[in-house]
mmCIF file of C-alpha atoms and ligand atoms in Angstrom:
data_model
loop_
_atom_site.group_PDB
_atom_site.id
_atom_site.type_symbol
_atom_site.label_atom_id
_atom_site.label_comp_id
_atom_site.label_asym_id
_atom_site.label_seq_id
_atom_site.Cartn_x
_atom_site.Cartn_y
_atom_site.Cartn_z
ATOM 1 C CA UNK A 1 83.225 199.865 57.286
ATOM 2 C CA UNK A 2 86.084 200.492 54.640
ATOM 3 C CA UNK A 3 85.239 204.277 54.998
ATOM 4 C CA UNK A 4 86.218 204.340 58.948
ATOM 5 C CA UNK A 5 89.167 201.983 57.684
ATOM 6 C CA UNK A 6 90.587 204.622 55.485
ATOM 7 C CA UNK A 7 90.063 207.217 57.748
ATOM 8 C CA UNK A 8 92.375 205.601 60.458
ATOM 9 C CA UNK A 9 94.756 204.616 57.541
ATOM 10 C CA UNK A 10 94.256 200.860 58.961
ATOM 11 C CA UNK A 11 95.138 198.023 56.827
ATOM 12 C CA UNK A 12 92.795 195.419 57.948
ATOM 13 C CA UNK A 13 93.281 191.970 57.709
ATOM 14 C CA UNK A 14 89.956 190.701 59.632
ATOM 15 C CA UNK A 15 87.492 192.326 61.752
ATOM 16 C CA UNK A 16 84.916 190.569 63.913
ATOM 17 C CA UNK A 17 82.061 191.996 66.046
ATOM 18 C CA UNK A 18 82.335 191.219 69.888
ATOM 19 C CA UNK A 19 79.556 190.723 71.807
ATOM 20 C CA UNK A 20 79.970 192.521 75.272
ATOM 21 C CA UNK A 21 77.358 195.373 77.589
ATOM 22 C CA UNK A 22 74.174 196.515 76.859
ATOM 23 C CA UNK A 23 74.862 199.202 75.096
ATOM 24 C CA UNK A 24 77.555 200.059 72.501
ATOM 25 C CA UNK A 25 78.730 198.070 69.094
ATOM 26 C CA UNK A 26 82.203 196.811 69.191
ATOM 27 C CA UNK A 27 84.278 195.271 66.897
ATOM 28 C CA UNK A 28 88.148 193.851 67.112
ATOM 29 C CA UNK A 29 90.065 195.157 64.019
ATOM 30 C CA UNK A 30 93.087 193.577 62.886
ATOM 31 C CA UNK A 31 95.232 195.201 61.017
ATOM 32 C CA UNK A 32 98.666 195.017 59.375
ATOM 33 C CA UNK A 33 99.917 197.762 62.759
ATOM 34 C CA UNK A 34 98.009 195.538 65.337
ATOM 35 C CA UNK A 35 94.821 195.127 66.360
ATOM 36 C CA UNK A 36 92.069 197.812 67.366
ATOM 37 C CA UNK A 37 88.880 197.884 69.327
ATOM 38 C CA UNK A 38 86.896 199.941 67.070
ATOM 39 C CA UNK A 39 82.865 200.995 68.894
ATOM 40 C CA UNK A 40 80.316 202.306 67.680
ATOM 41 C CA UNK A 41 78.164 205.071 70.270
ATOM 42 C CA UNK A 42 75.134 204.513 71.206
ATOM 43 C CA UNK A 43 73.704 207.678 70.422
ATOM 44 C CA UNK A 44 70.384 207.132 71.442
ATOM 45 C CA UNK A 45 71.709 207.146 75.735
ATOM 46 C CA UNK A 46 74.724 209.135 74.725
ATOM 47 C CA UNK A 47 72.795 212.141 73.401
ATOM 48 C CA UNK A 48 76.366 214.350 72.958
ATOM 49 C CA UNK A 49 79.452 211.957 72.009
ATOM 50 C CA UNK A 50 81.548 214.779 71.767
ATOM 51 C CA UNK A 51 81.439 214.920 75.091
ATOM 52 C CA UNK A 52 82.766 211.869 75.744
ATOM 53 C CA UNK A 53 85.338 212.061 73.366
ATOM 54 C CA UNK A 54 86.296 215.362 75.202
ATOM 55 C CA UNK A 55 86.510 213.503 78.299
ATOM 56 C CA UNK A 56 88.865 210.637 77.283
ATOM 57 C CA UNK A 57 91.066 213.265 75.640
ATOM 58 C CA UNK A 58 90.944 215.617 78.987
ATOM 59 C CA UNK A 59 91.627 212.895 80.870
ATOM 60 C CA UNK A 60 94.442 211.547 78.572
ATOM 61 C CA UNK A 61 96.163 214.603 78.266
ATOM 62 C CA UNK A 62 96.085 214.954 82.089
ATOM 63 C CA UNK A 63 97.499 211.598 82.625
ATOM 64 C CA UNK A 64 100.335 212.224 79.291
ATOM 65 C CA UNK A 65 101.554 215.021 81.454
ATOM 66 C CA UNK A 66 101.014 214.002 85.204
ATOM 67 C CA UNK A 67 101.789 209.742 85.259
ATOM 68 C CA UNK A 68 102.533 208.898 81.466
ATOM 69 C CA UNK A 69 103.209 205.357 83.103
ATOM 70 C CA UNK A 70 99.355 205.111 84.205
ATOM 71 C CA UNK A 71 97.690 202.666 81.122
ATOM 72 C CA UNK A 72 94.901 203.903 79.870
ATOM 73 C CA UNK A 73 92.335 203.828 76.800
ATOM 74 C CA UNK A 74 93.751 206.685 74.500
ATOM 75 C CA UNK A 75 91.729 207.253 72.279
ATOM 76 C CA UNK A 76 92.902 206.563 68.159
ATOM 77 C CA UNK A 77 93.522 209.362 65.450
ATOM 78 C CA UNK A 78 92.224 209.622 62.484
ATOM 79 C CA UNK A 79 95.119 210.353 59.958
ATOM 80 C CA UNK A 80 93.596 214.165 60.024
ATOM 81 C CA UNK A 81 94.100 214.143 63.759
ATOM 82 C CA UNK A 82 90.273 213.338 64.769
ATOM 83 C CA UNK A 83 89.542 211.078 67.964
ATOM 84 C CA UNK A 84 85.615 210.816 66.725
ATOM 85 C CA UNK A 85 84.326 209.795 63.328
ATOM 86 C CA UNK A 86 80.494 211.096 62.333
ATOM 87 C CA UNK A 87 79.422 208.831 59.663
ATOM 88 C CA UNK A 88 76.058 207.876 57.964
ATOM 89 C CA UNK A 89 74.542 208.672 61.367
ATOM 90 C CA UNK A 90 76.792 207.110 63.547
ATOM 91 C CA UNK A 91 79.823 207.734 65.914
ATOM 92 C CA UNK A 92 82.894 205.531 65.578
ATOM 93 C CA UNK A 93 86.001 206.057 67.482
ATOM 94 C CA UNK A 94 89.227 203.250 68.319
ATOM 95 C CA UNK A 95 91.407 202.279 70.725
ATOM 96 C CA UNK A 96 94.671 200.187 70.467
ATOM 97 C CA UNK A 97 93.913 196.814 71.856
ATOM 98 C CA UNK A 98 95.452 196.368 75.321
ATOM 99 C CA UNK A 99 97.067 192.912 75.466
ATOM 100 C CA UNK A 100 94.222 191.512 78.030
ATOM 101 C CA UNK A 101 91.118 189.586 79.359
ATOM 102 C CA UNK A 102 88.068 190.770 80.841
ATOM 103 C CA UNK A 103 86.249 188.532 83.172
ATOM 104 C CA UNK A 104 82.802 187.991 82.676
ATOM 105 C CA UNK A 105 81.953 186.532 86.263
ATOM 106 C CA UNK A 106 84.510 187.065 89.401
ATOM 107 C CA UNK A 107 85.425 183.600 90.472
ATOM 108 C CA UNK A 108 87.689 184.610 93.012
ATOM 109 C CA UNK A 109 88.513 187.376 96.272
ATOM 110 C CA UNK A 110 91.908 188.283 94.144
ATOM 111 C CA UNK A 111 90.180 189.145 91.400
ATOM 112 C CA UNK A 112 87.789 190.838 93.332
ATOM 113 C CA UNK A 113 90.578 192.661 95.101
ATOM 114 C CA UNK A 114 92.265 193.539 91.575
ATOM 115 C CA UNK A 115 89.715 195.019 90.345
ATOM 116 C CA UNK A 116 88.675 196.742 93.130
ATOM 117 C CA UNK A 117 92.547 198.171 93.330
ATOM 118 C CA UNK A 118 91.944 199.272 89.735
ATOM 119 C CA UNK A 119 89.063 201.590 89.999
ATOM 120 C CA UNK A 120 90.261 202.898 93.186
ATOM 121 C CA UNK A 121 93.611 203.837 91.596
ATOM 122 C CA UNK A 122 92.338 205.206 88.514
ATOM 123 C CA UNK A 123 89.929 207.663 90.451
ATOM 124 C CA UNK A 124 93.016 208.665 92.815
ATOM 125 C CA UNK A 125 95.183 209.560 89.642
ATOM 126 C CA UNK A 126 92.670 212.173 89.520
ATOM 127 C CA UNK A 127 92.799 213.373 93.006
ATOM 128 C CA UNK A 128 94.731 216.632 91.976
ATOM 129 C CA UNK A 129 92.516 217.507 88.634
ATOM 130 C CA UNK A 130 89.184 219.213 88.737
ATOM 131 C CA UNK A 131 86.558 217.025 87.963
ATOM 132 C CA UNK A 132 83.853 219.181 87.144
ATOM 133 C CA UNK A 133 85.964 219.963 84.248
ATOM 134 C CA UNK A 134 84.328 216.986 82.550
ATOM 135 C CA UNK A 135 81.199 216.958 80.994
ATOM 136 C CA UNK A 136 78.501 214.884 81.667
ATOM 137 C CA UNK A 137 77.848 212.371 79.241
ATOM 138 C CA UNK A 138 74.603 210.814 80.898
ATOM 139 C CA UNK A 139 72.689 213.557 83.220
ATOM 140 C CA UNK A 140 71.757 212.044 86.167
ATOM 141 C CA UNK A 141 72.930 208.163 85.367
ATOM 142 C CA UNK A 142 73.018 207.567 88.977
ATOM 143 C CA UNK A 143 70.757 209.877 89.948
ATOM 144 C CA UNK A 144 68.877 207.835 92.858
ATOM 145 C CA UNK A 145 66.175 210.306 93.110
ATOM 146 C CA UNK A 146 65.166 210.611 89.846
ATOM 147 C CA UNK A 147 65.590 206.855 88.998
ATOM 148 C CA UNK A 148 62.874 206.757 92.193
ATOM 149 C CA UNK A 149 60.685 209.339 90.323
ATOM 150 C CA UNK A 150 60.956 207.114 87.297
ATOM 151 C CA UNK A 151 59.468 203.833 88.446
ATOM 152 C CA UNK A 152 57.121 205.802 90.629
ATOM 153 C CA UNK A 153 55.644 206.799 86.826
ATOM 154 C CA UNK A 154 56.211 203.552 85.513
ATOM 155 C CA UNK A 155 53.841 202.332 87.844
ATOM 156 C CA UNK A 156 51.574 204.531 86.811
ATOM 157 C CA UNK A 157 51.883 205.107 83.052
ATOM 158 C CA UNK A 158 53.429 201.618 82.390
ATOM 159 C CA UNK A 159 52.056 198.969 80.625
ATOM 160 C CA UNK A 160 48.921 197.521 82.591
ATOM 161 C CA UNK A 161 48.968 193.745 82.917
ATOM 162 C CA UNK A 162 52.936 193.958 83.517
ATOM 163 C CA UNK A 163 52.291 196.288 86.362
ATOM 164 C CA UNK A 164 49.480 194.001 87.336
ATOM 165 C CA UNK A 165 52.166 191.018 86.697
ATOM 166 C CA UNK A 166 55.063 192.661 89.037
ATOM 167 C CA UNK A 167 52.851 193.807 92.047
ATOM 168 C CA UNK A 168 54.919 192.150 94.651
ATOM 169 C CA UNK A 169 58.156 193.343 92.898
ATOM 170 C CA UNK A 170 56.941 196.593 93.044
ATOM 171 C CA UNK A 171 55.948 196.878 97.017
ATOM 172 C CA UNK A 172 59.219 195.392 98.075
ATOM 173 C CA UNK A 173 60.949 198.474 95.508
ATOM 174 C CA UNK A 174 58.781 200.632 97.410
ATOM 175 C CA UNK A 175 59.472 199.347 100.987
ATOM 176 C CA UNK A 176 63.135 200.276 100.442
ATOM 177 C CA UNK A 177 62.794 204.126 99.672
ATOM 178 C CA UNK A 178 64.585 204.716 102.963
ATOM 179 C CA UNK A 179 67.074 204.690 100.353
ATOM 180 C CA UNK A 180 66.850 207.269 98.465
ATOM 181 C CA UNK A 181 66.378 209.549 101.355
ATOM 182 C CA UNK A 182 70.238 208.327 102.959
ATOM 183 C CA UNK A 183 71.166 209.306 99.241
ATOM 184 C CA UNK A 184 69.798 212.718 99.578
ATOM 185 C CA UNK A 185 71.618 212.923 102.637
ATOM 186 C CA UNK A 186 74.845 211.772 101.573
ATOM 187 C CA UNK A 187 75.386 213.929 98.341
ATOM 188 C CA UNK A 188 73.838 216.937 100.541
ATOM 189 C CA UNK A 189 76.768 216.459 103.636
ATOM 190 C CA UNK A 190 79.805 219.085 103.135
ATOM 191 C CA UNK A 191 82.412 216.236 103.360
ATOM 192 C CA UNK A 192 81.210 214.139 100.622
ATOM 193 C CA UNK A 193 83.242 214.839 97.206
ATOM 194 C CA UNK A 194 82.692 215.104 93.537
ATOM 195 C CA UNK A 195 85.404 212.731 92.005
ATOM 196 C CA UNK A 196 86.483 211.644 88.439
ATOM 197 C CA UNK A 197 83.891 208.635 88.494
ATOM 198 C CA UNK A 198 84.268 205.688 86.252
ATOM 199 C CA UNK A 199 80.319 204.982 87.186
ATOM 200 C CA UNK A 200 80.360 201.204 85.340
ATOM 201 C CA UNK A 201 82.499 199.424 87.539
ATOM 202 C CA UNK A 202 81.681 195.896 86.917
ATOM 203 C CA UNK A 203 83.985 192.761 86.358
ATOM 204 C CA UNK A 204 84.185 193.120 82.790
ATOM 205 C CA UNK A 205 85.211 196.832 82.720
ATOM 206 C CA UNK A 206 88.873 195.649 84.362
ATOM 207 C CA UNK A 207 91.475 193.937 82.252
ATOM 208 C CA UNK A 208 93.496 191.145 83.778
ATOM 209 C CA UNK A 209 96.822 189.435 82.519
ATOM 210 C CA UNK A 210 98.464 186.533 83.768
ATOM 211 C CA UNK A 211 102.476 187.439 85.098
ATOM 212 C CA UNK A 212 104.916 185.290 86.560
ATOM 213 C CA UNK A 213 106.831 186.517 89.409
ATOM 214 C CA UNK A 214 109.050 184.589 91.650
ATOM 215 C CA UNK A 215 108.417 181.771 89.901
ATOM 216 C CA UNK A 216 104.664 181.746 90.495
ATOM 217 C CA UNK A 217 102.030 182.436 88.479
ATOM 218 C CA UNK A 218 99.661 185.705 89.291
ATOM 219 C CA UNK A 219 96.510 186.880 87.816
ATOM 220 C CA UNK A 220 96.802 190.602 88.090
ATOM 221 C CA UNK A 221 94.511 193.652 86.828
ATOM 222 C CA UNK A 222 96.297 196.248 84.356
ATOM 223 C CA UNK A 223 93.949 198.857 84.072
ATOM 224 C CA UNK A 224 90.146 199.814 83.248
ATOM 225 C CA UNK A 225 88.535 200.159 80.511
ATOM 226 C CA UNK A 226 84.791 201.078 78.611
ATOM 227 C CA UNK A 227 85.184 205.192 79.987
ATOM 228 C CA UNK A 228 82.108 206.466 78.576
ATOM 229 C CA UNK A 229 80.763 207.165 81.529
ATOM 230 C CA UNK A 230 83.416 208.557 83.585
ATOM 231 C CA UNK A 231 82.220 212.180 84.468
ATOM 232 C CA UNK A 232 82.435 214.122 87.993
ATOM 233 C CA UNK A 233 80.554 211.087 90.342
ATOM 234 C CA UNK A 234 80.581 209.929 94.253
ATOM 235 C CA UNK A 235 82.542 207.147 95.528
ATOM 236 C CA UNK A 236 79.123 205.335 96.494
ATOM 237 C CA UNK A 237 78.752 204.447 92.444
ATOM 238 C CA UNK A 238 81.937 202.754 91.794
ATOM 239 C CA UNK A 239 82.118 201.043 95.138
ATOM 240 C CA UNK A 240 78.778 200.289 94.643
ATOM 241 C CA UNK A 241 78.808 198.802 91.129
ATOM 242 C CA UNK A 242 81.319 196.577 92.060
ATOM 243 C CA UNK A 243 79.559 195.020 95.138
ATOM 244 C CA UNK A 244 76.707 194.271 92.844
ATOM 245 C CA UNK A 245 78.225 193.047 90.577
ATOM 246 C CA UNK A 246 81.331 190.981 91.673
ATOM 247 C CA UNK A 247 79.943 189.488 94.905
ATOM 248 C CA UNK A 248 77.806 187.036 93.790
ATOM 249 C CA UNK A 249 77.741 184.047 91.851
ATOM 250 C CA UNK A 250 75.654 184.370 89.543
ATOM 251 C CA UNK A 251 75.130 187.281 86.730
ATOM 252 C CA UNK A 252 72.002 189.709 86.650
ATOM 253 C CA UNK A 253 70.508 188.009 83.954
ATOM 254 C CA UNK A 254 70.273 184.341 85.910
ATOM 255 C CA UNK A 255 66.638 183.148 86.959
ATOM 256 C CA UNK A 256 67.280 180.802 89.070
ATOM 257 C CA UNK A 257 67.303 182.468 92.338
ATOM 258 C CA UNK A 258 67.377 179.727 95.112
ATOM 259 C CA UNK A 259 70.859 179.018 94.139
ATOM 260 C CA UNK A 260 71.945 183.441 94.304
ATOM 261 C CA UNK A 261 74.292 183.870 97.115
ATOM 262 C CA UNK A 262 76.817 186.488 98.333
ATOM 263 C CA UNK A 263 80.500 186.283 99.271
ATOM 264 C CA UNK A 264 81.882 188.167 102.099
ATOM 265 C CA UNK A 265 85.109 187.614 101.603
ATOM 266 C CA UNK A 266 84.419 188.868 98.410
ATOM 267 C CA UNK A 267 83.253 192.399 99.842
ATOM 268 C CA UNK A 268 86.005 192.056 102.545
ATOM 269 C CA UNK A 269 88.406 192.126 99.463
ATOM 270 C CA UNK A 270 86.796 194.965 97.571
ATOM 271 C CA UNK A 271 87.098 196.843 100.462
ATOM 272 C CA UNK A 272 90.693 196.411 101.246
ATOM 273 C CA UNK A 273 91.518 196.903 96.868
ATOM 274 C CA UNK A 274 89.417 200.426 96.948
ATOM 275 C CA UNK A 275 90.704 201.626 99.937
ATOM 276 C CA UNK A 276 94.397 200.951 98.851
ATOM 277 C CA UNK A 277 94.544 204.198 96.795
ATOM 278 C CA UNK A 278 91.651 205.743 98.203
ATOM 279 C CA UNK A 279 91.639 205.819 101.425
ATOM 280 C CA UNK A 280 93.238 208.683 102.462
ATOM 281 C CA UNK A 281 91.154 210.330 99.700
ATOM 282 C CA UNK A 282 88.075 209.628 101.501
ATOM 283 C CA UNK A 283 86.500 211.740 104.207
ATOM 284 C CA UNK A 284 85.476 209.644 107.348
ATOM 285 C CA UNK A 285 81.779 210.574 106.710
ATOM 286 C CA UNK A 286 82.479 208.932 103.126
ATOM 287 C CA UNK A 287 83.936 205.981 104.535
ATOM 288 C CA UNK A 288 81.081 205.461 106.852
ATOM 289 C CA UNK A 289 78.678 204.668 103.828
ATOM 290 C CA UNK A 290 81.026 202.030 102.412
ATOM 291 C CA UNK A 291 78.297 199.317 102.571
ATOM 292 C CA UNK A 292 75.956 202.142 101.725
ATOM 293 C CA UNK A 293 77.286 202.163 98.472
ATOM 294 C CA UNK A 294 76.047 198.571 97.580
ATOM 295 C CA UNK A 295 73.238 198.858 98.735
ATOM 296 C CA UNK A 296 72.746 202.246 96.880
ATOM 297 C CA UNK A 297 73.925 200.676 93.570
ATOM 298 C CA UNK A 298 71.941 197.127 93.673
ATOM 299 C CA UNK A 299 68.915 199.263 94.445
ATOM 300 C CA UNK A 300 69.288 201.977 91.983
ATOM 301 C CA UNK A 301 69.524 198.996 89.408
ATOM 302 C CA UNK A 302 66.609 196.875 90.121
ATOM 303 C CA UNK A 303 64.206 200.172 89.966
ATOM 304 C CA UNK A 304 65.889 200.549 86.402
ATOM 305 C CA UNK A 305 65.429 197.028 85.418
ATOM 306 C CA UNK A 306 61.516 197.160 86.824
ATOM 307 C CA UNK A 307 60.807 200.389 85.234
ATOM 308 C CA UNK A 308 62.007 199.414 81.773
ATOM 309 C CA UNK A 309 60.062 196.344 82.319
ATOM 310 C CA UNK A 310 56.877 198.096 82.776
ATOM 311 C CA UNK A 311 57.970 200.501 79.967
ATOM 312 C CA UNK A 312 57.816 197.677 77.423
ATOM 313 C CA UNK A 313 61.841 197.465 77.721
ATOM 314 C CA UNK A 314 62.328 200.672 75.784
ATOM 315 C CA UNK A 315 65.826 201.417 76.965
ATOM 316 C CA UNK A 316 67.704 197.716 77.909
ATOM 317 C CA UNK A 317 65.694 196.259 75.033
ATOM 318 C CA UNK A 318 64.703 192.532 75.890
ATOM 319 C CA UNK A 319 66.121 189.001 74.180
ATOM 320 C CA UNK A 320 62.830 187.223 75.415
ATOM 321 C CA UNK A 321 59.278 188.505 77.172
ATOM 322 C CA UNK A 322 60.280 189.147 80.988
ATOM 323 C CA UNK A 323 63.923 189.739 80.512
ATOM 324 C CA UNK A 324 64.122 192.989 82.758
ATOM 325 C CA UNK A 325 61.647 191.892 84.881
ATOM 326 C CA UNK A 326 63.821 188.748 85.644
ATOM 327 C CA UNK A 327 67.615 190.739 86.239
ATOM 328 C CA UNK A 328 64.930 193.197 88.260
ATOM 329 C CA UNK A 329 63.920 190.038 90.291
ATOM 330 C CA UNK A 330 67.953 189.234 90.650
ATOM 331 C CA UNK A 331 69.067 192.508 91.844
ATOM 332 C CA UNK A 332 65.946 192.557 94.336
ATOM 333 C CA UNK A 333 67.279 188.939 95.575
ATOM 334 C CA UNK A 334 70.873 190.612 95.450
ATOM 335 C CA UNK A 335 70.273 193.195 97.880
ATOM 336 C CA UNK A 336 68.488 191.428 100.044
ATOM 337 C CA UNK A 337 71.472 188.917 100.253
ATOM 338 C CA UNK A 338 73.873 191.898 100.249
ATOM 339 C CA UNK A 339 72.330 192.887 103.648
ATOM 340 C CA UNK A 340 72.910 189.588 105.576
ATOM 341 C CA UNK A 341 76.845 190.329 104.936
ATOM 342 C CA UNK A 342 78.732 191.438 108.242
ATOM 343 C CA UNK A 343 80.390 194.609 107.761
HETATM 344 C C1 GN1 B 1 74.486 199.073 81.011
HETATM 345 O O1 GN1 B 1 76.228 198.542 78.505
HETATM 346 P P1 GN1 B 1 76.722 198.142 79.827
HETATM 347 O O2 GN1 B 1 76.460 196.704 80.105
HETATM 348 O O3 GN1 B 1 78.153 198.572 80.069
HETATM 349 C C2 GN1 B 1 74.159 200.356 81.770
HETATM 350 C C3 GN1 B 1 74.654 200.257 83.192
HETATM 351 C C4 GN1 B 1 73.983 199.070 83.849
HETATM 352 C C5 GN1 B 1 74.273 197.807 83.031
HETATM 353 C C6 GN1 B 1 73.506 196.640 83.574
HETATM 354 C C7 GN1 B 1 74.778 203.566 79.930
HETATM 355 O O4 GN1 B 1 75.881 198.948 80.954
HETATM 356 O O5 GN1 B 1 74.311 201.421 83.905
HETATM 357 O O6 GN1 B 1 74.461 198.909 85.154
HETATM 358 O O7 GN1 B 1 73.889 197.975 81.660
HETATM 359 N N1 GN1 B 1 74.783 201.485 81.101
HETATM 360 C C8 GN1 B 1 74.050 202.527 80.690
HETATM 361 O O8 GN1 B 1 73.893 195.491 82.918
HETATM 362 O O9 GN1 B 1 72.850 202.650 80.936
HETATM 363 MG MG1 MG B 2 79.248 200.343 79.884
#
């Protein structure tokens, strides 16, 4: 690690991994100048880091010139001017720590409206910039579709006694590909946008701090964070992300699925926090597939978590035997929860 030390001319006192998503490494740096969040890329998903790293810069310059005051994750230089390191076969790049928490479960409507407010008013800081001018760092993430075509071969070409093992699973994945076909219609439709997408909207992508105003004390959100997968989106994947993930009370990974409910005043507050800033963004036709987007999103990730499952758990990886075919089990309870909410 000294190597990527030097290179950011850092003086580090400690450094300490932190154990947070699926996917990247990340470490808190402290150093004599403050403290860092220093990540590793998962090359493996993120085939082309550059492109991310041209993204956050795009995006940062954008914001430098257009609302300087908007906080967001700049991305660290190297003292030769570099935003990504290449080294021994991985890709390393910093940010200054933001003086923050992130929530791991929502335990409240405010929060849920924070956060909500957040995402919305990142995407609208955006609404004059041409988002096609990013690149895509994941090629069809949300891809509904093609995450369809995937189980569909999972079933097939997956590993026999856990397809045998998930049968029921599987039919009620299958019973909902009405789905997929209102997603074919909804990114098809002339008044549906492409946006500047964060696409991995859940609770512990926002940062809160606590503020004291009149007196009283208020948990607010400051800004978002974890932008590797920000490239040209729909609406329906932030909005949707956040419904599966902030409205209930447990996390994806919890079992115990007599006790999984949803919150409507929960989704009552996402709604009102997204639409502050986005709103008049959104065409009515958009708007109309507000609780689309949950049910979009909650789907789309209980076809990943089954497929992986009955691919052996080659992409989430698994802690014990059955993890993704338990958080697949979740989101399935999820959405059917999701759709008993008034809306
Ligand atoms: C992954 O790494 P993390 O937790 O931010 C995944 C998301 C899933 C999420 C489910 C690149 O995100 O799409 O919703 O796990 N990210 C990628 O926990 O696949
Ligand atoms: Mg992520």
């Amino acid at each position: 690690m000294n190597y990527i030390f030097e290179k950011y001319g850092w003086d580090v006192n400690t450094y300490a991994q932190l154990h947070q998503g699926l996917i990247n490494n990340t470490y808190k740096v402290t150093t004599q100048n403050g403290e860092y969040i220093l990540q590793t890329i998962n090359h493996h998903i993120f085939k082309d880091p550059k492109a991310i790293d041209y993204n956050i810069n795009e995006m940062g310059s954008y914001l430098n010139t257009c609302t300087p005051s908007y906080l967001f994750t700049h991305l660290e230089k190297t003292t030769e001017g570099k935003t990504l390191i290449e080294w021994e076969g991985q890709y390393f790049r910093a940010f200054k720590k933001i003086d923050g928490y992130a929530l791991s479960v929502l335990e409240n409507e405010i929060q849920a409206f924070e956060a909500a407010k957040q995402f919305g008013l990142f995407t609208s800081q955006f609404s004059d910039f041409d988002a096609t001018k990013l690149k895509i760092t994941l090629p069809d993430f949300h891809n509904l579709s093609l995450r369809y075509h995937q189980f569909t071969d999972a079933i097939i070409n997956g590993a026999v006694n856990r397809i045998k093992q998930s049968k029921e699973a599987i039919a009620t994945l299958s019973s909902y590909k009405g789905y997929v076909d209102q997603y074919e219609k909804f990114i098809q439709h002339t008044n549906v946008k492409l946006r500047v997408t964060h696409h991995d909207t859940k609770i512990s992508n926002v940062l809160f701090k606590n503020s004291i105003a009149s007196g009283m004390e208020n948990e607010k959100a400051i800004c978002v964070i974890d932008l590797d997968t920000v490239m040209p989106g729909y609406f329906i994947s932030d909005v949707g992300d956040m419904c599966r993930t902030c409205l209930c009370n447990v996390s994806e990974e919890d079992s115990n699925l007599d006790i999984l409910t949803v919150d409507q005043q929960k989704w009552e507050a996402i709604k009102k926090g997204y639409l502050q800033n986005m709103e008049s963004e959104l065409s009515s036709f958009e708007l109309d597939h507000f609780f689309f987007a949950g049910q979009f999103m909650i789907y789309m990730q209980a076809l990943r978590f089954l497929t992986d499952h009955l691919n052996m758990d080659v992409y989430y990886g698994a802690k014990y035997e059955g993890q993704n075919y338990v958080r697949a089990l979740n989101q399935i309870r999820l959405l059917e929860c999701y759709n008993a909410l008034a809306h």
